[in-house]
Amino acid sequence: MENVIEVKKLRKEFKAYSSRAGLKGAFRDLFTRNYKIVPAVNDINITVKKGEMVGYIGENGAGKSTTIKMLTGILTPTSGEIIVNGMNPHKEREKFVQTIGVVFGQRSQLWWDIAVQESFRLLKKVYKVSDEDYEQHMQHVIRTLDIEPLLDKPVRKLSLGQRMRCELAAALIHNPPLLFLDEPTIGLDVLVKLKIREFLKEINEKYNTTILLTTHDLSDIEALCERVVMLDEGKVIYDGALRELKEKWGDQKELHFQFLKKVNIKTVQNVTSGLPVEWEVDEKDQTFIAILEDRDELISQVIAKVVAAFKIKDVKINETSTEEIIRKIYEKGAVEVG
Ligand SMILES: Nc1ncnc2c1ncn2[C@@H]1O[C@H](COP(=O)(O)OP(=O)(O)OP(=O)(O)O)[C@@H](O)[C@H]1O
Ligand SMILES: [Mg+2]
C-alpha cells in the first residue's frame, strides 16, 4: 500500500519569550527580550498509509496542531522531511491543496458574512470542481450532514454544531483523498458528534479517504481509529493499535460501591487493608471506587470484605476506561510497545 504521509525527523521550534519582572524588567523587554527556543514538534517520524484513519492525540500543547499545520503547508518546519500525497506541502502549495481537505475546529474556514452556499460556490471555483462532480458529490454530503436548511444562512448566524457540519462539507467539496481534522467535534452535542462520525466512516469506506484526526474526545478515536499516534511534549510516545494500548494498559478493573449509610473513606480502606487496592471517592454521588488488578480472585475478595462490612446500595464493575489508560500513560511519560 502506498504511503500518503511520510514524515522524517520533523521538527518545529518556536521562540518562547519570557518577560522580566517589574517595571525595570518591562522597560528592558522593550529593547531586548529574553527568549528560549522550544521545540513544539521534536523530531517525529510518522507514516500513514492510504485509507488509514489515524487518531492523533496528546495533551494541550503537545504539538498536534503544529504538526497538522506543517503537514498542510501552513507552517514551514524548522527541519525534517515531509511528503504528503507525494508532494512537499510547502513548496508545491497550489497543486497540493487540491489533494487535501482541512478542518480546524477552533477556527472557521468559511467566510463569516456570506451565506454558506456562496462559500461553497467560491470553493468550488478555487478547486476547479466541475458542475457534474459537484452535484453528484455534494448533494450527498449535504444530505448526509443535514445542512440543506442552513445553506442560505450567513455563517455568523449558525450555531457551533451547524457551522462545524458546514465546515466539514466545505472541506470535502473537491472530494480530497486525504483529510486533516483538528478537533472537528469540539463543543458539539452527542447527536451531531455521532452524525459526523458516521459520515467520516462512510467516506472512508466509500472513497478510501485517509483521515488524520486530532481530538480530546477519546470516544471519537474509539469509534473511528484503529491506530493512534500519541504525542507528548513534541515527541511521539506511542504509535500503534488502540486495541494493543488497551490490552497492555487496561489490565485494571474498577469496583464502584455506593453505601446505604454515610461512610468514611478511612473505614473503607481499613476493611481492605492488606489487599492491593487503591480507593478513590467520587464526592458528588458518594461513590467509593476501588481500583485493582483484573484478577477474579482479588475482585471477589474485595467485594466480599466490603459487603460484609457495609450495607450496599449499589455495586458496579467497570473496565478501566480508555481515558484512564491514556491518563496513566501521560503520567508515566513514555510507552514501549513490543
Ligand atoms: N505560533 C506560535 N508561536 C509560539 N509558540 C507556539 C505557536 N504555536 C504553538 N506554539 C507552542 O507550541 C506548543 C504546541 O502547540 P500546539 O498548538 O501544536 O498544541 P496542541 O497539541 O495542538 O494543543 P491543544 O490540544 O491545546 O490544541 C505549545 O507549547 C504552544 O504554546
Ligand atoms: Mg491544537
Coordinates of C-alpha atoms and ligand atoms in Angstrom, one line a residue:
M1 CA 0.0 0.0 0.0
E2 CA 1.2 3.5 -0.8
N3 CA 2.2 6.0 1.9
V4 CA 0.1 9.1 1.9
I5 CA 2.0 10.8 4.6
E6 CA 5.8 10.4 5.2
V7 CA 7.4 12.4 7.9
K8 CA 11.0 12.1 8.9
K9 CA 12.7 13.8 11.8
L10 CA 10.1 16.6 11.6
R11 CA 10.9 19.5 13.9
K12 CA 9.3 22.9 14.7
E13 CA 10.9 25.3 17.1
F14 CA 9.2 28.4 18.4
K15 CA 10.8 31.2 20.3
A16 CA 9.2 31.4 23.7
Y17 CA 9.6 34.9 25.1
S18 CA 9.8 35.4 28.9
S19 CA 9.2 38.8 30.4
R20 CA 11.3 40.1 33.1
A21 CA 9.9 41.1 36.5
G22 CA 9.0 44.7 37.5
L23 CA 9.0 48.0 35.8
K24 CA 12.7 47.9 35.1
G25 CA 12.3 44.5 33.5
A26 CA 9.4 45.6 31.4
F27 CA 11.5 48.5 30.2
R28 CA 14.3 46.2 29.3
D29 CA 11.9 43.9 27.5
L30 CA 11.2 46.8 25.1
F31 CA 14.7 46.7 23.7
T32 CA 15.9 43.1 24.1
R33 CA 13.7 40.3 25.0
N34 CA 14.8 37.1 26.6
Y35 CA 13.7 34.0 24.8
K36 CA 14.4 30.4 24.6
I37 CA 13.9 28.0 21.8
V38 CA 11.2 25.5 22.5
P39 CA 10.6 22.5 20.2
A40 CA 6.9 22.2 19.8
V41 CA 7.4 19.2 17.5
N42 CA 10.5 17.3 18.3
D43 CA 12.0 15.2 15.5
I44 CA 9.0 13.0 14.9
N45 CA 8.6 10.2 12.4
I46 CA 5.2 9.2 11.1
T47 CA 4.0 7.2 8.1
V48 CA 0.4 6.9 7.2
K49 CA -1.0 4.6 4.5
K50 CA -3.8 5.2 2.1
G51 CA -7.2 4.6 3.7
E52 CA -6.0 4.7 7.3
M53 CA -7.9 6.6 9.9
V54 CA -5.3 7.7 12.5
G55 CA -6.1 9.3 15.8
Y56 CA -3.5 12.0 16.7
I57 CA -3.8 12.6 20.4
G58 CA -1.9 14.3 23.2
E59 CA -2.5 16.8 26.0
N60 CA -2.9 20.6 25.4
G61 CA 0.2 22.0 23.9
A62 CA 1.7 18.6 22.9
G63 CA 2.2 19.8 19.4
K64 CA -0.7 18.3 17.5
S65 CA -1.9 21.4 15.7
T66 CA 1.6 22.4 14.9
T67 CA 2.2 19.1 13.2
I68 CA -1.0 19.4 11.2
K69 CA -0.1 22.9 10.2
M70 CA 3.2 21.7 8.8
L71 CA 1.6 18.7 7.1
T72 CA -0.9 21.0 5.4
G73 CA 1.8 23.6 4.4
I74 CA 0.6 26.4 6.6
L75 CA 3.8 26.4 8.7
T76 CA 7.3 25.6 7.5
P77 CA 9.2 23.1 9.5
T78 CA 12.4 24.1 11.3
S79 CA 14.0 20.8 10.0
G80 CA 13.0 17.4 8.7
E81 CA 11.2 16.0 5.7
I82 CA 7.6 15.9 4.8
I83 CA 6.0 14.2 1.9
V84 CA 2.2 14.3 1.7
N85 CA 0.4 12.9 -1.3
G86 CA 3.8 12.7 -3.0
M87 CA 4.5 16.4 -2.6
N88 CA 6.2 18.9 -0.4
P89 CA 3.2 20.7 1.1
H90 CA 5.0 24.0 1.4
K91 CA 6.8 24.1 -1.9
E92 CA 4.0 22.8 -4.2
R93 CA 1.3 24.7 -2.4
E94 CA -1.1 25.2 -5.3
K95 CA -1.1 21.7 -6.6
F96 CA -1.0 20.3 -3.1
V97 CA -4.1 22.0 -1.7
Q98 CA -6.2 20.3 -4.4
T99 CA -5.4 17.0 -2.8
I100 CA -6.2 17.7 0.8
G101 CA -9.1 18.8 3.0
V102 CA -8.6 20.6 6.3
V103 CA -10.9 21.4 9.2
F104 CA -9.7 23.3 12.2
G105 CA -12.4 23.1 14.8
Q106 CA -11.0 26.2 16.6
R107 CA -11.2 28.4 13.6
S108 CA -13.6 28.9 10.7
Q109 CA -12.5 28.4 7.1
L110 CA -15.8 29.8 5.8
W111 CA -16.5 33.4 5.0
W112 CA -18.2 34.8 8.0
D113 CA -20.7 37.2 6.4
I114 CA -21.8 35.4 3.3
A115 CA -24.2 32.5 3.0
V116 CA -22.9 29.0 3.3
Q117 CA -23.7 28.1 -0.2
E118 CA -21.8 31.2 -1.5
S119 CA -18.8 29.9 0.4
F120 CA -19.3 26.5 -1.2
R121 CA -19.6 28.1 -4.7
L122 CA -16.3 30.0 -4.2
L123 CA -14.5 27.0 -3.0
K124 CA -15.9 25.0 -5.9
K125 CA -14.2 27.6 -8.2
V126 CA -11.0 27.6 -6.2
Y127 CA -10.7 23.9 -6.5
K128 CA -12.0 23.9 -10.1
V129 CA -14.6 21.3 -9.4
S130 CA -16.9 20.6 -12.4
D131 CA -20.7 21.1 -12.1
E132 CA -21.3 17.4 -12.5
D133 CA -18.8 16.4 -9.9
Y134 CA -20.1 19.0 -7.5
E135 CA -23.8 18.0 -8.0
Q136 CA -23.1 14.3 -7.6
H137 CA -20.8 14.5 -4.6
M138 CA -22.1 17.5 -2.7
Q139 CA -25.8 16.6 -2.9
H140 CA -24.9 13.5 -1.0
V141 CA -22.7 15.3 1.5
I142 CA -25.3 18.0 2.1
R143 CA -28.0 15.4 2.7
T144 CA -25.9 13.2 5.0
L145 CA -24.8 16.1 7.1
D146 CA -28.3 17.5 7.1
I147 CA -27.2 21.1 6.2
E148 CA -29.7 21.8 3.4
P149 CA -31.7 24.3 5.6
L150 CA -28.5 26.1 6.5
L151 CA -27.2 26.8 3.1
D152 CA -28.8 30.3 2.7
K153 CA -27.7 31.5 6.1
P154 CA -24.6 33.6 6.8
V155 CA -22.0 31.6 8.7
R156 CA -22.0 34.0 11.6
K157 CA -25.7 33.1 12.3
L158 CA -25.0 29.4 12.6
S159 CA -24.6 27.6 15.9
L160 CA -21.4 25.8 16.6
G161 CA -22.7 22.4 15.6
Q162 CA -24.3 23.8 12.5
R163 CA -21.2 25.6 11.5
M164 CA -19.0 22.5 12.1
R165 CA -21.1 20.4 9.8
C166 CA -20.8 23.1 7.1
E167 CA -17.0 23.3 7.7
L168 CA -16.7 19.6 7.1
A169 CA -18.8 19.8 3.9
A170 CA -16.7 22.7 2.7
A171 CA -13.5 20.7 3.3
L172 CA -14.9 17.9 1.1
I173 CA -16.0 20.0 -2.0
H174 CA -13.2 18.6 -4.1
N175 CA -13.5 15.2 -2.6
P176 CA -9.9 15.1 -1.4
P177 CA -8.2 11.7 -0.8
L178 CA -6.7 13.0 2.4
L179 CA -8.5 14.8 5.3
F180 CA -6.9 16.6 8.2
L181 CA -9.3 17.2 11.1
D182 CA -8.1 19.2 14.1
E183 CA -10.7 18.9 16.8
P184 CA -13.7 18.7 14.5
T185 CA -16.1 17.6 17.2
I186 CA -15.1 20.2 19.8
G187 CA -18.1 21.5 21.7
L188 CA -20.7 19.5 19.7
D189 CA -23.7 17.8 21.2
V190 CA -23.8 14.0 21.1
L191 CA -26.2 13.7 18.1
V192 CA -24.0 16.0 15.9
K193 CA -20.9 14.1 17.0
L194 CA -22.5 10.8 16.0
K195 CA -23.6 12.2 12.7
I196 CA -20.1 13.4 11.9
R197 CA -18.5 10.1 13.0
E198 CA -20.9 8.1 10.8
F199 CA -20.2 10.4 7.9
L200 CA -16.4 10.1 8.3
K201 CA -16.7 6.3 8.4
E202 CA -18.8 6.4 5.3
I203 CA -16.4 8.5 3.2
N204 CA -13.6 6.4 4.4
E205 CA -15.4 3.2 3.2
K206 CA -16.7 4.7 0.0
Y207 CA -13.6 6.6 -1.2
N208 CA -10.9 5.1 0.9
T209 CA -10.2 8.6 2.2
T210 CA -7.3 8.8 4.5
I211 CA -8.1 10.7 7.7
L212 CA -5.8 12.2 10.4
L213 CA -7.9 13.3 13.3
T214 CA -7.0 15.1 16.5
T215 CA -9.5 15.2 19.3
H216 CA -9.6 15.3 23.1
D217 CA -12.7 13.1 22.9
L218 CA -11.4 9.6 23.1
S219 CA -14.7 8.2 22.2
D220 CA -14.2 9.7 18.7
I221 CA -11.0 7.8 18.4
E222 CA -12.5 4.6 19.7
A223 CA -15.3 4.9 17.2
L224 CA -13.1 5.7 14.2
C225 CA -9.5 4.9 14.5
E226 CA -7.7 1.6 14.8
R227 CA -4.4 3.3 15.1
V228 CA -3.4 6.1 17.4
V229 CA -0.3 8.2 17.5
M230 CA 0.3 9.8 20.9
L231 CA 2.3 12.9 21.2
D232 CA 3.8 14.2 24.5
E233 CA 5.8 17.4 24.6
G234 CA 6.5 17.2 20.9
K235 CA 7.6 13.6 20.9
V236 CA 5.8 10.5 19.7
I237 CA 5.4 8.3 22.7
Y238 CA 3.1 5.7 21.1
D239 CA 2.2 4.7 17.6
G240 CA 0.2 1.6 17.2
A241 CA -3.2 -0.1 17.6
L242 CA -5.6 1.4 20.1
R243 CA -6.5 -2.2 20.9
E244 CA -2.9 -3.1 21.9
L245 CA -2.7 0.0 24.1
K246 CA -5.8 -1.1 25.9
E247 CA -4.6 -4.6 26.3
K248 CA -1.3 -3.5 27.7
W249 CA -2.5 -0.8 30.0
G250 CA -6.1 -1.7 30.6
D251 CA -5.3 -4.5 32.9
Q252 CA -7.3 -3.0 35.7
K253 CA -10.9 -3.0 36.9
E254 CA -12.9 -0.5 38.9
L255 CA -15.4 -1.5 41.6
H256 CA -17.9 1.2 42.2
F257 CA -19.7 1.0 45.6
Q258 CA -22.5 3.1 47.0
F259 CA -23.5 2.5 50.6
L260 CA -26.8 3.0 52.4
K261 CA -25.2 4.9 55.2
K262 CA -22.6 7.6 55.2
V263 CA -19.2 6.0 55.2
N264 CA -15.8 7.4 55.8
I265 CA -13.0 6.6 53.3
K266 CA -10.6 5.6 56.1
T267 CA -13.0 2.9 57.2
V268 CA -13.3 1.6 53.7
Q269 CA -9.6 1.5 53.3
N270 CA -9.2 -0.4 56.6
V271 CA -11.6 -3.1 55.5
T272 CA -9.5 -4.0 52.6
S273 CA -6.1 -3.3 54.2
G274 CA -3.5 -5.9 53.1
L275 CA -5.1 -6.2 49.7
P276 CA -3.6 -4.5 46.7
V277 CA -6.4 -2.0 46.2
E278 CA -6.5 1.8 45.8
W279 CA -9.5 3.7 46.8
E280 CA -11.0 6.9 45.4
V281 CA -14.1 8.7 46.3
D282 CA -16.4 10.5 43.9
E283 CA -17.8 13.1 46.3
K284 CA -20.6 14.1 44.1
D285 CA -22.6 10.9 44.3
Q286 CA -20.8 9.4 47.3
T287 CA -19.3 6.5 45.2
F288 CA -16.3 4.7 46.5
I289 CA -14.1 3.3 43.8
A290 CA -11.7 0.5 44.3
I291 CA -9.0 0.3 41.6
L292 CA -7.4 -3.0 41.3
E293 CA -5.7 -5.6 39.1
D294 CA -8.1 -7.5 36.9
R295 CA -7.9 -10.9 38.8
D296 CA -11.1 -12.7 39.6
E297 CA -9.9 -13.9 42.9
L298 CA -8.8 -10.4 44.1
I299 CA -12.1 -8.9 42.9
S300 CA -14.1 -11.5 44.8
Q301 CA -12.0 -10.9 48.0
V302 CA -12.5 -7.2 47.9
I303 CA -16.3 -7.4 47.2
A304 CA -16.7 -10.0 50.0
K305 CA -14.9 -7.8 52.5
V306 CA -16.8 -4.7 51.6
V307 CA -20.2 -6.4 51.5
A308 CA -19.5 -7.9 54.9
A309 CA -18.7 -4.6 56.4
F310 CA -21.3 -2.2 55.0
K311 CA -24.9 -2.2 53.7
I312 CA -24.7 -1.8 50.0
K313 CA -26.9 0.4 47.8
D314 CA -25.2 -0.3 44.5
V315 CA -22.2 -2.1 43.0
K316 CA -20.8 -1.8 39.6
I317 CA -17.7 -3.4 38.0
N318 CA -16.1 -1.4 35.2
E319 CA -13.3 -1.9 32.9
T320 CA -10.7 0.9 33.1
S321 CA -11.8 3.5 30.6
T322 CA -9.6 4.5 27.7
E323 CA -9.4 7.9 29.3
E324 CA -8.0 6.3 32.4
I325 CA -5.5 4.4 30.4
I326 CA -4.4 7.4 28.5
R327 CA -4.1 9.4 31.7
K328 CA -1.8 6.8 33.1
I329 CA 0.4 6.8 30.1
Y330 CA 0.7 10.6 30.2
E331 CA 1.6 10.4 33.8
K332 CA 4.3 7.9 33.1
G333 CA 5.5 9.8 30.1
A334 CA 6.6 7.1 27.8
V335 CA 5.5 3.7 26.5
E336 CA 7.4 1.0 24.9
V337 CA 5.3 -1.4 23.0
G338 CA 6.9 -4.6 21.9
Ligands
LIG1 N1 2.9 30.5 16.7 C1 3.4 30.1 17.8 N2 4.4 30.8 18.4 C2 5.0 30.3 19.6 N3 4.6 29.2 20.2 C3 3.7 28.4 19.6 C4 3.0 28.8 18.4 N4 2.1 27.9 18.1 C5 2.2 27.0 19.1 N5 3.1 27.3 20.0 C6 3.5 26.4 21.1 O1 3.8 25.1 20.7 C7 3.3 24.2 21.6 C8 2.4 23.2 20.8 O2 1.2 23.9 20.4 P1 0.1 23.1 19.6 O3 -0.9 24.1 19.3 O4 0.7 22.4 18.5 O5 -0.5 22.1 20.7 P2 -1.8 21.1 20.5 O6 -1.2 19.7 20.8 O7 -2.5 21.4 19.3 O8 -2.6 21.5 21.8 P3 -4.2 21.7 22.0 O9 -4.7 20.3 22.4 O10 -4.3 22.6 23.1 O11 -4.8 22.1 20.7 C9 2.6 24.9 22.7 O12 3.5 25.0 23.8 C10 2.4 26.3 22.1 O13 2.4 27.2 23.1
MG2 MG -4.4 22.0 18.9

